[in-house]
DNA sequence: CCGTGGAAGTTGAATATCGAATTAAGTCAT
DNA sequence: ATGACTTAATTCGATATTCAACTTCCACGG
């Protein structure tokens, strides 16, 4: 941990950039959540559907899915139980490793995905993507990528 | 709500920018939370301390504090109860409007703030601010500001 | 083989969050 | 002043999240 004495306070410019990033990420999540609500899905539900629907055989190991969606195994386990009760996914055991389980997208889950995705994309466009000039979006991605890498590198560390 | 037929899918560039933003905001929150943990504070605790410590008389009306921290009154109410139990804030009734309450920073809350802030700033620098070239940070702020405004504009709306 | 350590996943209890209902008090038109 | 609306804040029940404990299985050194 950095000692306090050599850490300069944030400048005004830095403060504003920081607060803005914070506000955008929170407000955006709220908005997307609200836009999904009519379809009976949460952001977390949706993200899991995306990951499964893009995966080989529409299935992923619990651990991999947890890593992909950046949540704890425990949380994912509860989440999958809920989605299983809702008929969107099912658990299937893994032959090669008898400890393992796959979360598998059901047909209903797939249909839900196909039905909801266009609305969600529209929502992401309306509230985020379309509000940038395309070169700004690219600049955003470029400058954010090292941050993501830095943070991924210290997941689960000290 | 936009109809699906006229909403183009996200391009690769857009997808990547979007996923990166998503990942950064989640990973960052996790990391900051972890860095605050040794001090017994959550991000939410900290943000409330910041808001109160910057406010006139180190106090804010519950509603204003809820608005400033982008959370529901219900959530804030619970949150303040916890922080009250922890001795960081207290509730004080408002003379001019007998329905109203102030959340007031206690001396202990103020001391906690002064003690923790440098570490938190260091954390924000290490995991976010210092990872940008300063012109990139300014570009980030500039391009994110309209998004924040757009989203603030539709808080609590349809 | 055996046993020790680690990984995959679940469970349960404690805690936090959400949304609707509730209480109490201000506002305002008549 | 009275009744109808609105606003401030809390409470309650339903859901979600966290954290630690636990079970089951794999890997591998002796």
mmCIF file of C-alpha atoms (C1' of nucleotides) in Angstrom:
data_model
loop_
_atom_site.group_PDB
_atom_site.id
_atom_site.type_symbol
_atom_site.label_atom_id
_atom_site.label_comp_id
_atom_site.label_asym_id
_atom_site.label_seq_id
_atom_site.Cartn_x
_atom_site.Cartn_y
_atom_site.Cartn_z
ATOM 1 C CA UNK A 1 0.000 0.000 0.000
ATOM 2 C CA UNK A 2 1.252 3.428 -0.943
ATOM 3 C CA UNK A 3 2.059 5.625 2.005
ATOM 4 C CA UNK A 4 -0.058 8.726 2.393
ATOM 5 C CA UNK A 5 2.693 11.325 2.463
ATOM 6 C CA UNK A 6 3.775 10.883 -1.140
ATOM 7 C CA UNK A 7 0.315 10.691 -2.676
ATOM 8 C CA UNK A 8 -0.862 13.986 -4.107
ATOM 9 C CA UNK A 9 -4.517 14.869 -3.748
ATOM 10 C CA UNK A 10 -6.640 14.791 -6.881
ATOM 11 C CA UNK A 11 -6.621 17.908 -8.983
ATOM 12 C CA UNK A 12 -9.920 19.462 -9.993
ATOM 13 C CA UNK A 13 -9.615 17.958 -13.415
ATOM 14 C CA UNK A 14 -8.945 14.537 -11.964
ATOM 15 C CA UNK A 15 -11.763 14.854 -9.451
ATOM 16 C CA UNK A 16 -14.229 15.691 -12.164
ATOM 17 C CA UNK A 17 -13.115 12.889 -14.443
ATOM 18 C CA UNK A 18 -13.330 10.461 -11.571
ATOM 19 C CA UNK A 19 -16.776 11.574 -10.368
ATOM 20 C CA UNK A 20 -18.081 11.513 -13.901
ATOM 21 C CA UNK A 21 -16.877 8.009 -14.495
ATOM 22 C CA UNK A 22 -18.443 6.951 -11.213
ATOM 23 C CA UNK A 23 -21.760 8.595 -11.968
ATOM 24 C CA UNK A 24 -21.961 7.219 -15.460
ATOM 25 C CA UNK A 25 -21.296 3.704 -14.400
ATOM 26 C CA UNK A 26 -23.880 3.759 -11.663
ATOM 27 C CA UNK A 27 -26.580 5.600 -13.550
ATOM 28 C CA UNK A 28 -26.046 3.445 -16.577
ATOM 29 C CA UNK A 29 -26.461 0.212 -14.663
ATOM 30 C CA UNK A 30 -29.673 1.538 -13.136
ATOM 31 C CA UNK A 31 -31.016 2.517 -16.494
ATOM 32 C CA UNK A 32 -30.175 -0.758 -18.179
ATOM 33 C CA UNK A 33 -31.695 -2.632 -15.281
ATOM 34 C CA UNK A 34 -34.881 -0.652 -15.650
ATOM 35 C CA UNK A 35 -35.010 -1.258 -19.370
ATOM 36 C CA UNK A 36 -34.694 -4.997 -18.804
ATOM 37 C CA UNK A 37 -37.340 -5.093 -16.115
ATOM 38 C CA UNK A 38 -40.320 -5.396 -18.488
ATOM 39 C CA UNK A 39 -38.795 -8.634 -19.733
ATOM 40 C CA UNK A 40 -38.399 -10.009 -16.247
ATOM 41 C CA UNK A 41 -34.602 -10.027 -16.401
ATOM 42 C CA UNK A 42 -31.882 -8.379 -14.373
ATOM 43 C CA UNK A 43 -28.532 -7.243 -15.742
ATOM 44 C CA UNK A 44 -26.978 -10.275 -14.171
ATOM 45 C CA UNK A 45 -29.509 -12.601 -15.792
ATOM 46 C CA UNK A 46 -28.871 -10.987 -19.116
ATOM 47 C CA UNK A 47 -25.127 -11.171 -18.896
ATOM 48 C CA UNK A 48 -25.287 -14.846 -18.123
ATOM 49 C CA UNK A 49 -27.561 -15.434 -21.073
ATOM 50 C CA UNK A 50 -25.091 -13.610 -23.308
ATOM 51 C CA UNK A 51 -22.144 -15.617 -22.083
ATOM 52 C CA UNK A 52 -23.921 -18.926 -22.447
ATOM 53 C CA UNK A 53 -25.404 -18.150 -25.819
ATOM 54 C CA UNK A 54 -21.980 -17.280 -27.214
ATOM 55 C CA UNK A 55 -20.329 -20.345 -25.740
ATOM 56 C CA UNK A 56 -19.576 -23.680 -27.375
ATOM 57 C CA UNK A 57 -22.697 -25.850 -27.107
ATOM 58 C CA UNK A 58 -24.388 -23.041 -25.187
ATOM 59 C CA UNK A 59 -22.754 -24.248 -22.012
ATOM 60 C CA UNK A 60 -20.022 -23.197 -19.642
ATOM 61 C CA UNK A 61 -18.475 -24.593 -16.523
ATOM 62 C CA UNK A 62 -19.676 -22.822 -13.415
ATOM 63 C CA UNK A 63 -16.183 -21.606 -12.610
ATOM 64 C CA UNK A 64 -15.604 -20.242 -16.073
ATOM 65 C CA UNK A 65 -18.932 -18.506 -16.062
ATOM 66 C CA UNK A 66 -18.177 -17.005 -12.677
ATOM 67 C CA UNK A 67 -14.848 -15.718 -13.971
ATOM 68 C CA UNK A 68 -16.385 -14.393 -17.180
ATOM 69 C CA UNK A 69 -19.054 -12.483 -15.312
ATOM 70 C CA UNK A 70 -16.731 -11.342 -12.537
ATOM 71 C CA UNK A 71 -18.709 -12.750 -9.661
ATOM 72 C CA UNK A 72 -18.035 -15.161 -6.838
ATOM 73 C CA UNK A 73 -18.803 -18.840 -7.205
ATOM 74 C CA UNK A 74 -21.300 -18.567 -4.422
ATOM 75 C CA UNK A 75 -23.173 -15.734 -6.004
ATOM 76 C CA UNK A 76 -23.227 -17.482 -9.343
ATOM 77 C CA UNK A 77 -24.476 -20.668 -7.758
ATOM 78 C CA UNK A 78 -27.472 -18.877 -6.248
ATOM 79 C CA UNK A 79 -27.995 -16.960 -9.470
ATOM 80 C CA UNK A 80 -28.056 -20.124 -11.560
ATOM 81 C CA UNK A 81 -30.472 -21.711 -9.135
ATOM 82 C CA UNK A 82 -32.856 -18.805 -9.670
ATOM 83 C CA UNK A 83 -32.446 -18.959 -13.429
ATOM 84 C CA UNK A 84 -32.939 -22.696 -13.315
ATOM 85 C CA UNK A 85 -36.215 -22.168 -11.478
ATOM 86 C CA UNK A 86 -37.174 -19.651 -14.122
ATOM 87 C CA UNK A 87 -36.461 -22.261 -16.802
ATOM 88 C CA UNK A 88 -33.691 -20.294 -18.513
ATOM 89 C CA UNK A 89 -30.794 -22.624 -17.804
ATOM 90 C CA UNK A 90 -30.165 -26.075 -16.415
ATOM 91 C CA UNK A 91 -27.231 -27.718 -14.704
ATOM 92 C CA UNK A 92 -25.558 -30.664 -16.338
ATOM 93 C CA UNK A 93 -22.800 -32.698 -14.828
ATOM 94 C CA UNK A 94 -19.405 -32.906 -16.462
ATOM 95 C CA UNK A 95 -17.997 -36.250 -17.478
ATOM 96 C CA UNK A 96 -14.338 -35.403 -17.522
ATOM 97 C CA UNK A 97 -14.361 -33.973 -14.015
ATOM 98 C CA UNK A 98 -16.989 -35.318 -11.706
ATOM 99 C CA UNK A 99 -16.746 -32.296 -9.425
ATOM 100 C CA UNK A 100 -17.703 -30.058 -12.304
ATOM 101 C CA UNK A 101 -20.999 -28.769 -13.583
ATOM 102 C CA UNK A 102 -22.072 -27.070 -16.731
ATOM 103 C CA UNK A 103 -24.608 -24.313 -16.810
ATOM 104 C CA UNK A 104 -26.511 -24.951 -20.028
ATOM 105 C CA UNK A 105 -28.860 -22.612 -21.812
ATOM 106 C CA UNK A 106 -32.304 -24.157 -22.272
ATOM 107 C CA UNK A 107 -34.345 -23.617 -25.408
ATOM 108 C CA UNK A 108 -36.476 -21.222 -23.433
ATOM 109 C CA UNK A 109 -33.349 -19.383 -22.355
ATOM 110 C CA UNK A 110 -32.219 -19.164 -25.964
ATOM 111 C CA UNK A 111 -35.582 -17.859 -27.098
ATOM 112 C CA UNK A 112 -35.620 -15.319 -24.301
ATOM 113 C CA UNK A 113 -32.197 -14.180 -25.373
ATOM 114 C CA UNK A 114 -33.224 -13.747 -29.003
ATOM 115 C CA UNK A 115 -36.335 -11.894 -27.993
ATOM 116 C CA UNK A 116 -34.718 -9.533 -25.482
ATOM 117 C CA UNK A 117 -31.350 -8.848 -27.098
ATOM 118 C CA UNK A 118 -32.560 -6.292 -29.650
ATOM 119 C CA UNK A 119 -34.196 -4.250 -26.921
ATOM 120 C CA UNK A 120 -31.145 -4.428 -24.766
ATOM 121 C CA UNK A 121 -28.903 -3.377 -27.626
ATOM 122 C CA UNK A 122 -31.226 -0.480 -28.292
ATOM 123 C CA UNK A 123 -30.960 0.447 -24.655
ATOM 124 C CA UNK A 124 -27.172 0.318 -24.682
ATOM 125 C CA UNK A 125 -27.148 2.460 -27.800
ATOM 126 C CA UNK A 126 -29.599 5.000 -26.483
ATOM 127 C CA UNK A 127 -27.922 5.483 -23.150
ATOM 128 C CA UNK A 128 -24.293 5.015 -24.031
ATOM 129 C CA UNK A 129 -22.919 4.165 -27.452
ATOM 130 C CA UNK A 130 -24.860 6.659 -29.520
ATOM 131 C CA UNK A 131 -23.898 9.499 -27.209
ATOM 132 C CA UNK A 132 -20.288 9.406 -28.407
ATOM 133 C CA UNK A 133 -18.705 10.499 -31.619
ATOM 134 C CA UNK A 134 -17.233 7.292 -33.009
ATOM 135 C CA UNK A 135 -13.657 8.498 -32.639
ATOM 136 C CA UNK A 136 -14.416 9.314 -28.991
ATOM 137 C CA UNK A 137 -15.685 5.817 -28.453
ATOM 138 C CA UNK A 138 -12.477 4.426 -29.843
ATOM 139 C CA UNK A 139 -10.459 6.777 -27.655
ATOM 140 C CA UNK A 140 -12.487 5.651 -24.669
ATOM 141 C CA UNK A 141 -11.762 2.028 -25.414
ATOM 142 C CA UNK A 142 -8.095 2.691 -25.974
ATOM 143 C CA UNK A 143 -7.589 4.564 -22.751
ATOM 144 C CA UNK A 144 -9.735 2.210 -20.680
ATOM 145 C CA UNK A 145 -8.134 -0.995 -21.888
ATOM 146 C CA UNK A 146 -4.940 -0.689 -19.817
ATOM 147 C CA UNK A 147 -7.063 0.049 -16.767
ATOM 148 C CA UNK A 148 -9.048 -3.119 -17.320
ATOM 149 C CA UNK A 149 -5.852 -5.076 -17.742
ATOM 150 C CA UNK A 150 -4.332 -3.597 -14.632
ATOM 151 C CA UNK A 151 -7.429 -4.496 -12.630
ATOM 152 C CA UNK A 152 -7.812 -7.961 -14.064
ATOM 153 C CA UNK A 153 -4.210 -8.583 -13.136
ATOM 154 C CA UNK A 154 -4.941 -7.984 -9.495
ATOM 155 C CA UNK A 155 -8.194 -9.867 -9.165
ATOM 156 C CA UNK A 156 -8.202 -11.968 -6.029
ATOM 157 C CA UNK A 157 -4.796 -10.617 -5.039
ATOM 158 C CA UNK A 158 -3.612 -8.902 -1.845
ATOM 159 C CA UNK B 1 -39.000 2.354 -26.477
ATOM 160 C CA UNK B 2 -37.177 2.054 -29.752
ATOM 161 C CA UNK B 3 -38.467 -0.719 -31.932
ATOM 162 C CA UNK B 4 -36.048 -3.524 -32.699
ATOM 163 C CA UNK B 5 -36.140 -3.407 -36.468
ATOM 164 C CA UNK B 6 -34.373 -0.054 -36.778
ATOM 165 C CA UNK B 7 -31.707 -0.674 -34.173
ATOM 166 C CA UNK B 8 -28.420 -1.834 -35.657
ATOM 167 C CA UNK B 9 -26.405 -4.396 -33.735
ATOM 168 C CA UNK B 10 -23.214 -3.225 -32.096
ATOM 169 C CA UNK B 11 -20.133 -3.199 -34.277
ATOM 170 C CA UNK B 12 -16.988 -4.908 -33.052
ATOM 171 C CA UNK B 13 -15.534 -1.587 -32.066
ATOM 172 C CA UNK B 14 -18.645 -0.673 -30.150
ATOM 173 C CA UNK B 15 -18.837 -4.051 -28.473
ATOM 174 C CA UNK B 16 -15.282 -3.782 -27.272
ATOM 175 C CA UNK B 17 -15.694 -0.262 -25.972
ATOM 176 C CA UNK B 18 -18.844 -1.269 -24.166
ATOM 177 C CA UNK B 19 -17.421 -4.419 -22.592
ATOM 178 C CA UNK B 20 -14.325 -2.553 -21.540
ATOM 179 C CA UNK B 21 -16.322 0.152 -19.838
ATOM 180 C CA UNK B 22 -18.389 -2.485 -18.095
ATOM 181 C CA UNK B 23 -15.377 -4.444 -16.933
ATOM 182 C CA UNK B 24 -13.543 -1.384 -15.713
ATOM 183 C CA UNK B 25 -16.430 -0.127 -13.689
ATOM 184 C CA UNK B 26 -17.019 -3.436 -11.993
ATOM 185 C CA UNK B 27 -13.415 -4.356 -11.380
ATOM 186 C CA UNK B 28 -12.674 -0.892 -10.128
ATOM 187 C CA UNK B 29 -15.475 -0.926 -7.589
ATOM 188 C CA UNK B 30 -14.285 -4.304 -6.335
ATOM 189 C CA UNK B 31 -10.748 -3.080 -5.991
ATOM 190 C CA UNK B 32 -11.667 0.117 -4.176
ATOM 191 C CA UNK B 33 -13.910 -1.841 -1.868
ATOM 192 C CA UNK B 34 -11.061 -4.149 -1.043
ATOM 193 C CA UNK B 35 -8.704 -1.289 -0.400
ATOM 194 C CA UNK B 36 -11.196 0.250 2.032
ATOM 195 C CA UNK B 37 -11.835 -3.002 3.843
ATOM 196 C CA UNK B 38 -8.854 -2.713 6.228
ATOM 197 C CA UNK B 39 -10.426 0.511 7.504
ATOM 198 C CA UNK B 40 -13.773 -1.110 8.091
ATOM 199 C CA UNK B 41 -15.535 0.973 5.459
ATOM 200 C CA UNK B 42 -17.453 0.149 2.302
ATOM 201 C CA UNK B 43 -17.524 2.325 -0.806
ATOM 202 C CA UNK B 44 -20.951 3.459 0.203
ATOM 203 C CA UNK B 45 -19.796 4.415 3.687
ATOM 204 C CA UNK B 46 -16.940 6.341 2.215
ATOM 205 C CA UNK B 47 -19.004 8.222 -0.283
ATOM 206 C CA UNK B 48 -21.371 9.338 2.423
ATOM 207 C CA UNK B 49 -18.487 10.513 4.561
ATOM 208 C CA UNK B 50 -17.177 12.519 1.600
ATOM 209 C CA UNK B 51 -20.502 14.141 0.938
ATOM 210 C CA UNK B 52 -21.103 15.035 4.549
ATOM 211 C CA UNK B 53 -17.603 16.290 5.161
ATOM 212 C CA UNK B 54 -17.837 18.647 2.210
ATOM 213 C CA UNK B 55 -21.267 19.925 3.198
ATOM 214 C CA UNK B 56 -22.197 23.037 5.117
ATOM 215 C CA UNK B 57 -21.976 22.220 8.838
ATOM 216 C CA UNK B 58 -21.056 18.684 7.918
ATOM 217 C CA UNK B 59 -24.715 17.828 7.532
ATOM 218 C CA UNK B 60 -27.174 17.081 4.766
ATOM 219 C CA UNK B 61 -30.845 16.342 4.587
ATOM 220 C CA UNK B 62 -31.562 12.670 4.014
ATOM 221 C CA UNK B 63 -33.190 13.361 0.673
ATOM 222 C CA UNK B 64 -30.319 15.460 -0.571
ATOM 223 C CA UNK B 65 -27.807 12.895 0.525
ATOM 224 C CA UNK B 66 -29.780 10.178 -1.224
ATOM 225 C CA UNK B 67 -29.819 12.245 -4.407
ATOM 226 C CA UNK B 68 -26.128 13.077 -4.155
ATOM 227 C CA UNK B 69 -25.155 9.464 -3.732
ATOM 228 C CA UNK B 70 -27.620 8.170 -6.313
ATOM 229 C CA UNK B 71 -29.410 5.772 -4.046
ATOM 230 C CA UNK B 72 -32.989 5.260 -2.934
ATOM 231 C CA UNK B 73 -34.258 6.847 0.244
ATOM 232 C CA UNK B 74 -34.916 3.410 1.608
ATOM 233 C CA UNK B 75 -31.407 2.233 1.024
ATOM 234 C CA UNK B 76 -29.935 5.397 2.462
ATOM 235 C CA UNK B 77 -32.108 5.124 5.525
ATOM 236 C CA UNK B 78 -30.735 1.662 6.285
ATOM 237 C CA UNK B 79 -27.240 2.771 5.444
ATOM 238 C CA UNK B 80 -27.375 5.712 7.839
ATOM 239 C CA UNK B 81 -28.733 3.468 10.560
ATOM 240 C CA UNK B 82 -25.702 1.247 10.173
ATOM 241 C CA UNK B 83 -23.314 4.179 10.162
ATOM 242 C CA UNK B 84 -25.077 5.597 13.183
ATOM 243 C CA UNK B 85 -24.496 2.329 15.011
ATOM 244 C CA UNK B 86 -20.873 2.533 13.977
ATOM 245 C CA UNK B 87 -20.680 6.035 15.451
ATOM 246 C CA UNK B 88 -19.791 7.762 12.187
ATOM 247 C CA UNK B 89 -22.923 9.891 11.802
ATOM 248 C CA UNK B 90 -25.979 10.828 13.792
ATOM 249 C CA UNK B 91 -29.476 11.937 12.846
ATOM 250 C CA UNK B 92 -30.662 15.357 13.859
ATOM 251 C CA UNK B 93 -34.130 16.696 13.322
ATOM 252 C CA UNK B 94 -34.726 19.719 11.180
ATOM 253 C CA UNK B 95 -36.375 22.775 12.670
ATOM 254 C CA UNK B 96 -37.667 24.384 9.542
ATOM 255 C CA UNK B 97 -39.403 21.227 8.358
ATOM 256 C CA UNK B 98 -40.469 18.810 11.008
ATOM 257 C CA UNK B 99 -40.680 15.951 8.536
ATOM 258 C CA UNK B 100 -37.017 16.355 7.731
ATOM 259 C CA UNK B 101 -33.858 14.909 9.199
ATOM 260 C CA UNK B 102 -30.225 15.774 8.858
ATOM 261 C CA UNK B 103 -27.513 13.195 8.653
ATOM 262 C CA UNK B 104 -24.652 14.792 10.585
ATOM 263 C CA UNK B 105 -21.030 13.729 10.617
ATOM 264 C CA UNK B 106 -19.826 12.987 14.141
ATOM 265 C CA UNK B 107 -16.333 13.892 15.309
ATOM 266 C CA UNK B 108 -15.455 10.268 15.012
ATOM 267 C CA UNK B 109 -16.788 10.261 11.465
ATOM 268 C CA UNK B 110 -14.694 13.305 10.663
ATOM 269 C CA UNK B 111 -11.563 11.744 12.125
ATOM 270 C CA UNK B 112 -12.201 8.551 10.222
ATOM 271 C CA UNK B 113 -12.543 10.555 7.052
ATOM 272 C CA UNK B 114 -9.267 12.380 7.594
ATOM 273 C CA UNK B 115 -7.489 9.191 8.402
ATOM 274 C CA UNK B 116 -8.834 7.138 5.505
ATOM 275 C CA UNK B 117 -8.999 9.698 2.719
ATOM 276 C CA UNK B 118 -5.291 9.667 1.814
ATOM 277 C CA UNK B 119 -5.351 5.922 1.409
ATOM 278 C CA UNK B 120 -8.469 6.055 -0.664
ATOM 279 C CA UNK B 121 -7.021 8.741 -2.899
ATOM 280 C CA UNK B 122 -3.912 6.644 -3.320
ATOM 281 C CA UNK B 123 -6.124 3.741 -4.288
ATOM 282 C CA UNK B 124 -8.042 5.783 -6.850
ATOM 283 C CA UNK B 125 -4.773 6.987 -8.313
ATOM 284 C CA UNK B 126 -3.154 3.588 -8.435
ATOM 285 C CA UNK B 127 -6.093 1.847 -10.051
ATOM 286 C CA UNK B 128 -7.507 4.574 -12.227
ATOM 287 C CA UNK B 129 -6.233 8.126 -12.486
ATOM 288 C CA UNK B 130 -2.539 7.409 -12.861
ATOM 289 C CA UNK B 131 -3.181 4.907 -15.613
ATOM 290 C CA UNK B 132 -4.176 7.662 -18.047
ATOM 291 C CA UNK B 133 -2.150 10.251 -19.832
ATOM 292 C CA UNK B 134 -3.569 13.532 -18.542
ATOM 293 C CA UNK B 135 -4.970 14.514 -21.922
ATOM 294 C CA UNK B 136 -6.689 11.147 -22.081
ATOM 295 C CA UNK B 137 -8.258 11.779 -18.720
ATOM 296 C CA UNK B 138 -9.579 15.079 -19.922
ATOM 297 C CA UNK B 139 -10.902 13.441 -23.082
ATOM 298 C CA UNK B 140 -12.575 10.822 -20.949
ATOM 299 C CA UNK B 141 -14.272 13.442 -18.853
ATOM 300 C CA UNK B 142 -15.358 15.408 -21.877
ATOM 301 C CA UNK B 143 -16.899 12.485 -23.662
ATOM 302 C CA UNK B 144 -18.496 11.024 -20.543
ATOM 303 C CA UNK B 145 -20.106 14.229 -19.338
ATOM 304 C CA UNK B 146 -22.971 14.248 -21.855
ATOM 305 C CA UNK B 147 -23.679 10.633 -20.991
ATOM 306 C CA UNK B 148 -23.934 11.516 -17.324
ATOM 307 C CA UNK B 149 -26.246 14.390 -18.149
ATOM 308 C CA UNK B 150 -28.415 12.249 -20.359
ATOM 309 C CA UNK B 151 -28.741 9.662 -17.620
ATOM 310 C CA UNK B 152 -29.323 12.125 -14.830
ATOM 311 C CA UNK B 153 -32.069 13.607 -16.947
ATOM 312 C CA UNK B 154 -33.961 10.378 -16.946
ATOM 313 C CA UNK B 155 -33.551 9.362 -13.345
ATOM 314 C CA UNK B 156 -36.811 8.075 -11.954
ATOM 315 C CA UNK B 157 -38.535 8.471 -15.307
ATOM 316 C CA UNK B 158 -40.393 5.974 -17.474
ATOM 317 C "C1'" DC C 1 -2.082 -47.515 -2.873
ATOM 318 C "C1'" DC C 2 -2.583 -43.899 0.706
ATOM 319 C "C1'" DG C 3 -3.030 -39.486 2.485
ATOM 320 C "C1'" DT C 4 -2.493 -34.717 2.069
ATOM 321 C "C1'" DG C 5 -3.499 -30.635 -0.277
ATOM 322 C "C1'" DG C 6 -6.063 -28.107 -3.444
ATOM 323 C "C1'" DA C 7 -10.019 -27.137 -6.668
ATOM 324 C "C1'" DA C 8 -15.199 -27.287 -7.983
ATOM 325 C "C1'" DG C 9 -19.291 -26.345 -6.373
ATOM 326 C "C1'" DT C 10 -23.029 -25.859 -2.909
ATOM 327 C "C1'" DT C 11 -25.185 -24.449 1.409
ATOM 328 C "C1'" DG C 12 -26.788 -21.576 5.183
ATOM 329 C "C1'" DA C 13 -26.777 -17.763 8.063
ATOM 330 C "C1'" DA C 14 -26.010 -12.963 8.309
ATOM 331 C "C1'" DT C 15 -26.402 -8.842 5.930
ATOM 332 C "C1'" DA C 16 -27.844 -5.646 2.291
ATOM 333 C "C1'" DT C 17 -31.014 -4.051 -1.218
ATOM 334 C "C1'" DC C 18 -35.460 -3.142 -3.423
ATOM 335 C "C1'" DG C 19 -40.129 -1.601 -3.897
ATOM 336 C "C1'" DA C 20 -44.487 -0.921 -1.967
ATOM 337 C "C1'" DA C 21 -46.952 0.557 1.930
ATOM 338 C "C1'" DT C 22 -47.054 3.651 5.836
ATOM 339 C "C1'" DT C 23 -46.681 7.726 8.901
ATOM 340 C "C1'" DA C 24 -46.364 12.304 9.554
ATOM 341 C "C1'" DA C 25 -46.092 16.896 8.124
ATOM 342 C "C1'" DG C 26 -46.029 20.662 4.759
ATOM 343 C "C1'" DT C 27 -48.857 23.269 0.798
ATOM 344 C "C1'" DC C 28 -52.516 25.181 -1.302
ATOM 345 C "C1'" DA C 29 -57.019 26.223 -3.229
ATOM 346 C "C1'" DT C 30 -61.364 27.211 -1.824
ATOM 347 C "C1'" DA D 1 -59.943 26.336 8.418
ATOM 348 C "C1'" DT D 2 -60.758 22.027 5.746
ATOM 349 C "C1'" DG D 3 -59.839 18.498 2.560
ATOM 350 C "C1'" DA D 4 -56.948 16.979 -1.272
ATOM 351 C "C1'" DC D 5 -52.124 16.530 -2.764
ATOM 352 C "C1'" DT D 6 -47.439 16.273 -2.190
ATOM 353 C "C1'" DT D 7 -43.046 15.481 0.176
ATOM 354 C "C1'" DA D 8 -39.765 13.413 3.843
ATOM 355 C "C1'" DA D 9 -38.504 9.600 5.756
ATOM 356 C "C1'" DT D 10 -39.012 5.012 7.676
ATOM 357 C "C1'" DT D 11 -40.664 0.214 7.827
ATOM 358 C "C1'" DC D 12 -41.697 -4.286 6.134
ATOM 359 C "C1'" DG D 13 -41.509 -8.393 3.352
ATOM 360 C "C1'" DA D 14 -39.319 -10.370 -0.559
ATOM 361 C "C1'" DT D 15 -34.943 -10.986 -2.915
ATOM 362 C "C1'" DA D 16 -30.118 -10.805 -3.509
ATOM 363 C "C1'" DT D 17 -25.331 -10.858 -1.943
ATOM 364 C "C1'" DT D 18 -21.555 -12.130 0.990
ATOM 365 C "C1'" DC D 19 -18.607 -15.012 3.672
ATOM 366 C "C1'" DA D 20 -17.295 -19.019 5.782
ATOM 367 C "C1'" DA D 21 -18.085 -23.857 6.302
ATOM 368 C "C1'" DC D 22 -18.696 -27.986 4.000
ATOM 369 C "C1'" DT D 23 -18.699 -31.987 0.536
ATOM 370 C "C1'" DT D 24 -16.816 -34.233 -3.141
ATOM 371 C "C1'" DC D 25 -13.469 -35.157 -6.176
ATOM 372 C "C1'" DC D 26 -8.784 -34.714 -8.507
ATOM 373 C "C1'" DA D 27 -3.594 -34.756 -8.345
ATOM 374 C "C1'" DC D 28 0.515 -36.228 -6.879
ATOM 375 C "C1'" DG D 29 4.482 -37.435 -3.775
ATOM 376 C "C1'" DG D 30 6.008 -41.055 -1.158
#
